[in-house]
Amino acid sequence: MASGNGAHGALALATPAQVNRDLLERHQRRTGDTYWRAMALFGALFVLGIIGFLMRLSDGFSDKAVWGYYAAVFAFILTTAQAAPLVAIAPRIAKGHWRRPISRAAELWSVVGLFNLLLFIPLLWVLPSLEDTRRTLWFFDAQDPNFSQVPIFSPHIWATLALVGLVVTGFMLLWVSALPDLAAVRDSASGWRQRWAARLAPNWQGTSQQWNFLYHRTGILGAFYFIMLIFVHFLISVDFAMALVPGWIDALFPITHAANSLQAGTATLLLTMFCLRQFGGYKDYIGLDQFWALGKLMFALSLLWFWFWFSSFIVLWYGKKPSEQAALQLMMVGPYLPAFMAAFVLNFLVPLFTMIWNPLRKSIWGPTLIATSILIGTLFDRIRIYVPAYSVPGIGNRFVEKHELSEVPKSILPDMADIFMIVGAIGGAIFIYLLASKVLPVINVWEQKEMLLYRVHKPFHRIEVLVLGKRD
Amino acid sequence: MAGENWGMIVDVDKCIGCQACVVACQSENNIPINEEKHFNERRAIEWIRVERYWEGEFPDVKARFIPIMCQHCGDAPCEPVCPVFATYRNDEGLNVQIYNRCIGTRFCSNNCPYHVRFFNFWEPEWPESLHNQLNPDVTVRSRGIMEKCTFCIQRIRRTKRTASRAGADATDEEFERSLDPACVNACPTETLYFGDFNDPESKVSAMKEKESKRDGRAYTMLENLGTNPGVIYLKKIDKHAEDVAHG
Amino acid sequence: MQEHIQLTPKEINQELLSGVLGTPKWWLGLVAFLLLVFLTGAGAFGYMLNKGVGVTGLNRPIMWGFFMTNFVFWIGISHAGIMISAILRLTQAEWRRPVTRAAEVLTVFSLTAALMAAPLVHVGRPWRAALWVFPYDFGRGVWPNIRSPFIWDPAAVMTYLTASTLFVFVALIPDMAVIRDRATGKWARQIYGYLCMGWRGTPRQWKLQTVAGILLSALVLPVFVSVHSIVSWDFAINIGVDGWHSTIFAPYFIIGAIHSGVSAVTMVMALMVWLWKWDKILRPDHFDAIGRLLIIVATTWFFFFIVEFFFAIYTKEAPELALRELQIFTRPYVFLFLIFIITAYFLPVPLWMFKKVRRNVKWMFWTTVSVNVGMWLERFLIFVPSLARKTPLEFNWGTYHPSIIEMLMVAATFAWVAMGMLLFSKVFPLIPIFDIKEGMIVRDEVKIGRAIVPASIRE
């Protein structure tokens, strides 16, 4: 599986110097029309999103129900874009060579984290404080002297800190793993690129000490990014969704939320790869091997989607406990059944019945199409969780008695502002990614060069074989 | 003659904790004698038990009693988990146990939130002198199987049989008393009422209707589990608390 | 750095067939001892069969105790084989080669131990237990209740047992052919010849064997996940037991199973180095690799443990809080809890962080023994205290002391698995010969500057 760009690196990029020259030249070449057209399109969507947001803002923050779709799209970006870097991190830690051409493309998505941090800010006003005595991560209880000291804005504080931590880690990872490339740009480019690169990588000489530092730090930062991502998913999924629904106690949900993000992150990267290959002109670097490997990963993660969902579902459903029935009613089989069915079909059934077929996995179009299906499914999945969760009024009215939902609120359909915000947030994320792709080479130059060192073709009896080295 | 929904109403206010119901149940249903060692081992079998809770701090301590038997749930948690269908809800609203089919996985007991399913750890034994007091209408359960309150189904069967021979309805005045399980018969304070909730004329239906109103005392045990029990409890009237509340 | 020792095919045969073609000195004595322990347990079971379940320490409300704990423990151990074999085979990890066979065989024997540990013995009327697995009494239309997790359970375990036996068998075929060619007795020759189904080592046969291995790996993975999920649902679907009713149970049990299972495989690896002196094949870097895997697995497990615990107190409900108080602060559970948390995580994981420990057979053996002690207690601490604090009816809260009968029967399952592995090692090699040979062939090196990086040949 892991034979780099293998047979599909049509161009004979046999030596590190050639790779170096080719990639840096591509990076500094004047940008083409496709790029500007894409920028214009996604920029326009972004503007639309801002308009939608302003429309929504006129409703104020007092009624959190109208902000459901906004929360859903925030969670969607968290689930997709912010998880994409992991697809570079995991195989790097496992020393999979196929990751090399796509690791930069994956890490660049961490730039979008900054955008998502901005999206997060209004939610701080939308989320009620802990005074409504809901169950939370923070055990606030006004009556209990032990727990009345808990700050009533704990969810807001900690989620913000965690999200900032995640974004900072993402940027650090991107920067550290790009140091050699920045140095190469510094030494070869001119103009603003050269100035920026010189500022970001002033001291990189490529000494073995520096390389050791690089390997070590990318490993640690990668692991840390993973831990932060899990942590952020934990806080967001519990404080910003689960705690809002009384009686919904699902210990697996934070982990499901994070596992879904691995699947959606892989799908995001697959689409990115496809665009880079098809429109970015990197056909020689991104080949079938990457699609095949990621396709297999995505297939496995789609099965995992079902397993996590079912593990929660069977336990909540089997017991017929009213509080749990109400939660299922709210988010699965009740008013949001169409959204749930869409998520179920697109996230699980479609990948299962198509990707099980190897010719489809081992193609360019197959994994790309399924990735699209998964991304749409994930959006529906986030909608069917966040919109109903935000539509539950606080404790102390006819919907909620103690910690149980006694009546399921009606479904909320997106209005114009919601649709604007959804397309705007997605458009904005892509817009920012496109911008970022101009600052750094989209293909990791040093990893690409390094791979050439590990691959040797040798004669073996009567045939020639590929020998692949793996560092310990 | 199906379609009943047998149930019970327990007026906790009247219970004095005398345990007469426990003893009556014991002898009616061929339950082996619970000796001290059985209680110490926590293996005593009591289809109905009187739980005692202490309330308040010394010197103002009160004992609270609550009789608990199988709640004959409408959505019984014990039923779906039995691998061999040894327990199911019959069409008379009873949660019945089929001794022959039971293999003793004890899954039902674990899933019963009311702790009212009992396992026969040993072969049942009675002293020689008691061999002739066993009720011929009730199976003696062998070791290794589960058992629990049946609402004295043998009495229901017998009453129905007699009634149909006499050409009358089992819920007629004349027969109503003979339907009652042993515990109801034995209770000196009329804490327990037995009857058919599907029959709007029955005493329990009337009580249920009255007590389910806003200021009524009716509640079911562990309501949040949604088991839909067939036993309705009536809250204790706490005179002292009321006095305190009203000054 | 001579990490691997290159052996010729002949040397590999000699080395790995030492246990099959000859009998080590310790073998008979050890097997006899284990048989004794096993028979004692069997005797205890006979006594229980004769007297009733009353001879255990079970009571109301603790209706499941040592047997169920042991059942889940062995199901957990059985997850090692597939974890190591299937996942590592699919991801082409080279270090799996000497480990796969022992892991798969451990799977098969621990599954049989699991079947012995609970379903057959813990029920009230074992003589009728078979009736719950097979539909019976067709005439009256009485069928098993498929809504019950106890029907899903045998279905899943039996499927897993079948699949993993097949898995072992497919990987054994080339090795059995090797033994057939070297066996001296007439009977042995015939039996091995029969078992290896005419293996001649033609390219077509190799291709079929490889494809079968990969297919079985891919197909057995969903089974592997389903088995422990279903076992966890025996507990999680109970609304009557607050401590069990948690959605996280399925993944939590699986990751716990992998934790204890991979540790058990490490124990077996260490024993193979010590008992059969296969240190030329099981190198320190194999222990290193499995040690690194264990760090990740253990930490993930620990995360699930924290989350499970956290969401129990998240509810702030009385039985849950009482349960956690019992588990953590009340004697004797507090001692068990401390032992559990230290042996399952806080002792081994910091040790595994050191490369020296990971590459040392003794350290790896004792740390993984510690993990399995901890993981046995973990299951115990999940099941028993939860039953002891079942619902808010505190009048019925109880406690549990296992009886000597239960302990003997638990010991018997351990003896059974160890004995099974030893008997297996007498008739088949515990390390796949063909896989080691293949590993020796595809192993290569890549020179980068002055450094030499281990490499392998890929198609």
Coordinates of N, CA, C and O in Angstrom, one line a residue, chain B residues 41-46 49-53 68 75 77 79-85 87-88 98-123 142-146 221-222 224-227, chain C residues 48-64 67 122-129 131-132 136 142-151 233-235 237-241 244 317 387 390-399:
Chain B
E41 N -27.3 -14.3 54.7 CA -26.7 -14.5 53.4 C -27.3 -13.6 52.3 O -26.9 -13.7 51.1
R42 N -28.4 -12.9 52.7 CA -29.1 -12.1 51.7 C -29.8 -13.0 50.7 O -29.8 -12.6 49.5
R43 N -30.2 -14.1 51.1 CA -30.8 -15.0 50.1 C -32.3 -15.4 50.5 O -32.9 -16.3 50.0
A44 N -32.8 -14.6 51.4 CA -34.2 -14.9 51.8 C -35.1 -14.6 50.7 O -34.9 -13.7 49.9
I45 N -36.2 -15.4 50.6 CA -37.2 -15.2 49.5 C -38.4 -14.7 50.1 O -39.0 -15.3 51.0
E46 N -38.8 -13.4 49.7 CA -40.0 -12.8 50.2 C -40.7 -12.2 49.1 O -40.2 -11.1 48.6
R49 N -42.3 -7.9 50.7 CA -41.5 -7.6 51.9 C -41.9 -6.2 52.3 O -42.4 -5.4 51.6
V50 N -41.6 -5.9 53.6 CA -41.9 -4.6 54.1 C -40.6 -3.9 54.4 O -39.8 -4.4 55.2
E51 N -40.3 -2.9 53.6 CA -39.0 -2.2 53.8 C -39.2 -1.2 54.8 O -40.2 -0.5 54.9
R52 N -38.2 -1.1 55.7 CA -38.3 -0.1 56.8 C -37.2 0.9 56.6 O -36.0 0.6 56.4
Y53 N -37.6 2.2 56.6 CA -36.6 3.3 56.5 C -36.7 4.1 57.8 O -37.8 4.4 58.2
I68 N -43.4 -3.9 49.5 CA -43.0 -4.0 48.1 C -43.1 -5.4 47.6 O -42.6 -6.4 48.2
D75 N -44.5 -2.3 31.2 CA -43.3 -2.4 30.3 C -42.2 -2.9 31.2 O -41.3 -2.2 31.7
P77 N -38.9 -4.4 32.7 CA -37.5 -4.5 32.2 C -37.1 -6.0 32.3 O -36.2 -6.3 31.6
E79 N -38.7 -8.6 31.3 CA -39.2 -9.5 30.3 C -38.3 -9.6 29.1 O -37.9 -10.8 28.7
P80 N -37.8 -8.5 28.5 CA -37.1 -8.7 27.2 C -35.7 -9.4 27.4 O -35.2 -9.9 26.5
V81 N -35.2 -9.3 28.6 CA -33.8 -9.8 28.8 C -33.8 -11.3 29.0 O -32.7 -11.9 28.9
C82 N -34.9 -12.0 29.2 CA -34.9 -13.4 29.5 C -34.6 -14.2 28.2 O -35.4 -14.0 27.2
P83 N -33.6 -15.0 28.1 CA -33.3 -15.6 26.8 C -34.3 -16.7 26.4 O -34.3 -17.1 25.2
V84 N -35.0 -17.2 27.4 CA -35.9 -18.4 27.0 C -37.3 -18.1 27.2 O -38.1 -19.0 27.3
F85 N -37.7 -16.8 27.2 CA -39.1 -16.4 27.4 C -39.7 -17.0 28.7 O -40.9 -17.4 28.7
T87 N -40.3 -15.5 31.3 CA -41.2 -14.5 31.9 C -41.8 -13.6 30.8 O -41.1 -13.3 29.9
Y88 N -43.1 -13.4 31.0 CA -43.7 -12.5 30.0 C -45.0 -12.0 30.6 O -45.4 -12.4 31.7
I98 N -42.6 -18.6 34.1 CA -42.8 -20.0 33.8 C -41.6 -20.8 34.3 O -40.5 -20.8 33.8
Y99 N -41.9 -21.6 35.4 CA -40.8 -22.2 36.1 C -40.1 -23.3 35.2 O -38.9 -23.5 35.3
N100 N -40.9 -24.0 34.4 CA -40.3 -25.1 33.6 C -39.3 -24.6 32.6 O -38.4 -25.2 32.3
R101 N -39.6 -23.4 32.2 CA -38.7 -22.9 31.1 C -37.5 -22.2 31.6 O -36.5 -22.1 30.9
C102 N -37.5 -21.7 32.9 CA -36.4 -20.9 33.4 C -35.2 -21.8 33.5 O -35.2 -22.9 34.0
I103 N -34.0 -21.1 33.1 CA -32.8 -21.8 33.3 C -31.9 -21.1 34.3 O -30.8 -21.6 34.6
G104 N -32.4 -20.0 34.9 CA -31.7 -19.4 36.0 C -30.5 -18.6 35.6 O -29.4 -18.6 36.2
T105 N -30.6 -17.7 34.5 CA -29.5 -16.8 34.2 C -29.4 -15.7 35.2 O -28.5 -15.0 35.2
R106 N -30.5 -15.4 35.8 CA -30.7 -14.3 36.8 C -30.6 -12.9 36.1 O -30.4 -11.9 36.8
F107 N -30.7 -12.9 34.8 CA -30.6 -11.6 34.1 C -31.8 -10.8 34.5 O -31.7 -9.6 34.8
C108 N -33.0 -11.4 34.6 CA -34.2 -10.7 35.0 C -34.1 -10.0 36.3 O -34.5 -8.9 36.5
S109 N -33.5 -10.7 37.3 CA -33.3 -10.2 38.6 C -32.4 -8.9 38.6 O -32.7 -7.9 39.2
N110 N -31.4 -9.0 37.7 CA -30.5 -7.8 37.7 C -31.2 -6.6 37.1 O -31.0 -5.5 37.5
N111 N -32.1 -6.9 36.1 CA -32.7 -5.8 35.4 C -34.0 -5.3 36.1 O -34.6 -4.4 35.7
C112 N -34.4 -6.0 37.2 CA -35.5 -5.5 37.9 C -35.2 -4.4 38.9 O -34.4 -4.7 39.8
P113 N -35.7 -3.2 38.7 CA -35.2 -2.1 39.6 C -35.9 -2.2 40.9 O -35.4 -1.5 41.8
Y114 N -36.8 -3.1 41.1 CA -37.5 -3.2 42.4 C -37.0 -4.3 43.3 O -37.5 -4.5 44.4
H115 N -36.0 -5.1 42.9 CA -35.5 -6.2 43.7 C -36.5 -7.2 44.0 O -36.6 -7.6 45.2
V116 N -37.4 -7.5 43.2 CA -38.5 -8.4 43.6 C -38.5 -9.8 42.9 O -39.4 -10.5 43.0
R117 N -37.3 -10.1 42.3 CA -37.2 -11.4 41.7 C -36.2 -12.2 42.5 O -35.2 -11.7 42.8
F118 N -36.6 -13.4 42.8 CA -35.8 -14.2 43.8 C -35.3 -15.5 43.1 O -36.0 -16.1 42.3
F119 N -34.1 -15.8 43.5 CA -33.5 -17.0 42.9 C -33.4 -18.1 43.9 O -33.1 -17.9 45.1
N120 N -33.7 -19.3 43.5 CA -33.6 -20.5 44.4 C -32.2 -21.0 44.4 O -31.8 -21.7 43.5
F121 N -31.5 -20.5 45.4 CA -30.1 -21.0 45.5 C -30.0 -22.4 45.9 O -29.0 -23.1 45.5
W122 N -30.9 -22.9 46.7 CA -30.9 -24.3 47.1 C -32.2 -25.0 46.8 O -33.2 -24.3 46.5
E123 N -32.2 -26.3 46.9 CA -33.5 -27.0 46.8 C -34.3 -26.6 48.0 O -33.7 -26.5 49.1
S142 N -38.1 -25.8 42.2 CA -36.8 -26.5 42.4 C -35.7 -25.5 42.4 O -35.9 -24.3 42.2
R143 N -34.5 -25.9 42.7 CA -33.4 -25.0 42.8 C -33.0 -24.5 41.4 O -33.3 -25.2 40.4
G144 N -32.3 -23.4 41.3 CA -31.8 -22.9 40.0 C -32.8 -22.1 39.2 O -32.5 -21.9 38.0
I145 N -33.9 -21.8 39.7 CA -34.8 -21.0 38.9 C -35.3 -19.7 39.7 O -35.2 -19.6 40.9
M146 N -35.9 -18.8 38.9 CA -36.4 -17.6 39.5 C -37.8 -17.7 39.9 O -38.6 -18.5 39.3
M221 N -43.9 3.5 41.8 CA -42.5 3.5 42.3 C -41.5 3.6 41.2 O -41.7 3.1 40.1
L222 N -40.5 4.4 41.4 CA -39.4 4.7 40.4 C -40.0 5.1 39.0 O -39.8 4.4 38.0
N224 N -39.6 7.4 37.1 CA -38.7 7.9 36.0 C -38.2 6.8 35.1 O -37.7 7.1 34.0
L225 N -38.3 5.5 35.5 CA -37.8 4.4 34.6 C -38.9 4.1 33.6 O -38.6 3.3 32.7
G226 N -40.1 4.6 33.7 CA -41.1 4.3 32.7 C -41.5 2.9 32.6 O -41.8 2.4 31.6
T227 N -41.5 2.2 33.8 CA -41.9 0.8 33.7 C -43.4 0.5 33.7 O -43.8 -0.6 33.5
Chain C
M48 N -20.9 -28.0 42.7 CA -22.0 -27.0 42.6 C -23.2 -27.5 41.8 O -24.3 -27.2 42.2
L49 N -22.9 -28.3 40.8 CA -24.0 -28.9 40.1 C -24.8 -29.8 41.0 O -26.1 -29.8 40.9
N50 N -24.2 -30.5 41.9 CA -24.9 -31.4 42.8 C -25.7 -30.6 43.8 O -26.8 -31.0 44.2
K51 N -25.1 -29.5 44.4 CA -25.7 -28.8 45.5 C -26.6 -27.7 45.1 O -27.5 -27.3 45.8
G52 N -26.2 -27.0 44.0 CA -27.0 -25.8 43.7 C -26.1 -24.6 43.7 O -25.0 -24.6 44.3
V53 N -26.6 -23.5 43.1 CA -25.8 -22.3 43.0 C -25.5 -21.7 44.4 O -24.7 -20.8 44.6
G54 N -26.2 -22.2 45.4 CA -26.0 -21.7 46.7 C -24.6 -21.8 47.2 O -24.2 -21.1 48.1
V55 N -23.8 -22.7 46.7 CA -22.4 -22.8 47.1 C -21.6 -21.7 46.7 O -20.4 -21.5 47.2
T56 N -22.0 -20.8 45.9 CA -21.3 -19.6 45.6 C -21.6 -18.5 46.6 O -22.4 -18.7 47.5
G57 N -21.0 -17.4 46.4 CA -21.2 -16.3 47.3 C -22.3 -15.3 46.8 O -22.5 -14.3 47.4
L58 N -23.0 -15.7 45.8 CA -24.0 -14.8 45.1 C -25.1 -14.7 46.1 O -25.5 -15.5 46.9
N59 N -25.8 -13.6 45.9 CA -27.0 -13.3 46.8 C -27.8 -12.3 46.1 O -27.5 -11.9 44.9
R60 N -28.8 -11.8 46.7 CA -29.6 -10.7 46.1 C -29.2 -9.4 46.8 O -29.1 -9.4 48.0
P61 N -28.8 -8.4 46.1 CA -29.0 -8.2 44.6 C -27.8 -8.6 43.8 O -27.8 -8.4 42.6
I62 N -26.7 -9.2 44.3 CA -25.6 -9.5 43.5 C -25.7 -10.8 42.9 O -25.2 -11.8 43.4
M63 N -26.4 -10.9 41.8 CA -26.7 -12.1 41.1 C -25.6 -12.6 40.2 O -25.6 -13.7 39.8
W64 N -24.8 -11.7 39.8 CA -23.6 -12.1 39.0 C -22.4 -11.7 39.7 O -22.2 -10.5 40.1
F67 N -18.1 -15.3 38.3 CA -18.2 -16.0 37.0 C -18.3 -15.0 35.8 O -17.7 -15.2 34.8
H122 N -22.7 -20.7 35.2 CA -23.2 -19.8 36.2 C -24.7 -19.9 36.3 O -25.3 -19.3 37.2
V123 N -25.4 -20.5 35.4 CA -26.8 -20.5 35.4 C -27.3 -21.5 36.4 O -26.6 -22.3 36.9
G124 N -28.6 -21.4 36.8 CA -29.2 -22.2 37.8 C -29.3 -23.6 37.4 O -29.2 -24.6 38.2
R125 N -29.7 -23.8 36.1 CA -29.9 -25.2 35.7 C -29.0 -25.4 34.4 O -29.5 -25.4 33.3
P126 N -27.7 -25.7 34.6 CA -26.8 -25.8 33.4 C -27.3 -26.9 32.5 O -27.0 -26.8 31.3
W127 N -27.9 -27.9 33.0 CA -28.3 -29.0 32.1 C -29.3 -28.6 31.1 O -29.6 -29.3 30.1
R128 N -29.9 -27.4 31.3 CA -30.9 -26.9 30.3 C -30.3 -25.7 29.6 O -31.0 -25.2 28.7
A129 N -29.1 -25.3 29.9 CA -28.6 -24.1 29.3 C -28.4 -24.2 27.8 O -28.6 -23.3 27.0
L131 N -30.4 -25.4 25.9 CA -31.7 -25.1 25.2 C -31.8 -23.6 24.9 O -32.7 -23.2 24.2
W132 N -31.0 -22.8 25.6 CA -31.1 -21.3 25.3 C -30.4 -21.0 24.0 O -30.7 -20.0 23.4
Y136 N -35.6 -24.6 20.6 CA -36.1 -25.9 21.0 C -37.6 -25.9 21.0 O -38.2 -24.9 20.9
V142 N -42.2 -22.6 20.8 CA -41.4 -21.9 21.8 C -40.0 -21.7 21.3 O -39.3 -22.6 21.0
W143 N -39.7 -20.4 21.2 CA -38.4 -20.1 20.6 C -37.6 -19.3 21.6 O -38.1 -18.7 22.5
P144 N -36.2 -19.3 21.4 CA -35.5 -18.4 22.3 C -35.9 -16.9 22.0 O -36.4 -16.6 21.0
N145 N -35.7 -16.1 23.1 CA -36.1 -14.7 23.0 C -35.0 -13.9 22.4 O -34.1 -13.5 23.1
I146 N -35.2 -13.6 21.1 CA -34.0 -12.9 20.4 C -33.9 -11.5 20.9 O -33.0 -10.8 20.6
R147 N -34.8 -11.0 21.7 CA -34.6 -9.6 22.3 C -33.6 -9.6 23.4 O -33.1 -8.6 23.8
S148 N -33.3 -10.8 23.9 CA -32.4 -10.9 25.1 C -30.9 -10.9 24.6 O -30.5 -11.6 23.7
P149 N -30.1 -10.0 25.2 CA -28.7 -10.0 24.9 C -28.0 -11.4 25.1 O -27.0 -11.7 24.6
F150 N -28.7 -12.2 26.0 CA -28.1 -13.5 26.2 C -28.3 -14.5 25.0 O -27.8 -15.6 25.0
I151 N -29.1 -14.0 24.1 CA -29.2 -14.8 22.8 C -28.2 -14.2 21.8 O -27.6 -15.0 21.1
W233 N -23.3 -5.1 26.2 CA -24.7 -4.8 26.3 C -25.5 -5.7 27.2 O -26.6 -5.4 27.7
D234 N -24.9 -6.9 27.5 CA -25.5 -7.7 28.6 C -25.7 -6.8 29.8 O -26.5 -7.0 30.6
F235 N -24.8 -5.8 30.0 CA -24.8 -5.0 31.2 C -25.5 -3.7 30.9 O -26.3 -3.2 31.6
I237 N -27.6 -2.5 28.8 CA -29.0 -2.2 28.5 C -29.9 -2.3 29.7 O -31.1 -2.0 29.7
N238 N -29.3 -2.7 30.8 CA -30.1 -2.8 32.1 C -30.5 -1.4 32.6 O -29.6 -0.7 32.9
I239 N -31.8 -1.1 32.6 CA -32.1 0.1 33.3 C -32.3 -0.1 34.8 O -32.3 0.9 35.5
G240 N -32.3 -1.3 35.2 CA -32.4 -1.6 36.6 C -31.1 -1.4 37.4 O -31.1 -1.2 38.6
V241 N -30.0 -1.3 36.7 CA -28.7 -1.1 37.4 C -28.1 0.2 36.9 O -27.6 0.2 35.7
W244 N -24.5 0.3 35.4 CA -24.2 -0.3 34.1 C -24.8 0.4 33.0 O -24.4 0.3 31.8
E317 N -27.2 11.5 40.5 CA -28.3 10.7 41.0 C -27.8 9.8 42.2 O -26.7 9.3 42.1
L387 N -24.1 -3.7 41.1 CA -25.2 -4.5 41.6 C -25.5 -4.2 43.0 O -26.7 -4.2 43.5
K390 N -27.9 -1.0 43.4 CA -28.6 -1.1 42.1 C -29.5 0.1 41.9 O -29.4 0.9 40.9
T391 N -30.5 0.3 42.7 CA -31.5 1.4 42.5 C -31.6 2.2 43.8 O -31.0 1.8 44.8
P392 N -32.5 3.2 43.8 CA -32.6 4.0 45.1 C -33.2 3.2 46.2 O -33.2 3.7 47.3
L393 N -33.7 2.0 46.1 CA -34.2 1.2 47.2 C -33.1 0.7 48.1 O -32.7 -0.4 48.0
E394 N -32.6 1.6 48.9 CA -31.4 1.2 49.6 C -31.5 0.1 50.7 O -30.6 -0.4 51.2
F395 N -32.8 -0.2 51.0 CA -33.1 -1.3 51.9 C -32.4 -2.6 51.3 O -32.0 -3.5 52.1
N396 N -32.3 -2.7 50.0 CA -31.8 -3.9 49.4 C -30.3 -3.9 49.0 O -29.9 -4.8 48.4
W397 N -29.6 -2.8 49.3 CA -28.2 -2.8 48.9 C -27.5 -3.9 49.7 O -27.8 -4.2 50.8
G398 N -26.5 -4.4 49.0 CA -25.8 -5.5 49.6 C -24.3 -5.6 49.3 O -23.8 -4.6 48.9
T399 N -23.8 -6.7 49.6 CA -22.3 -6.9 49.3 C -22.1 -8.3 48.9 O -23.0 -9.2 49.0

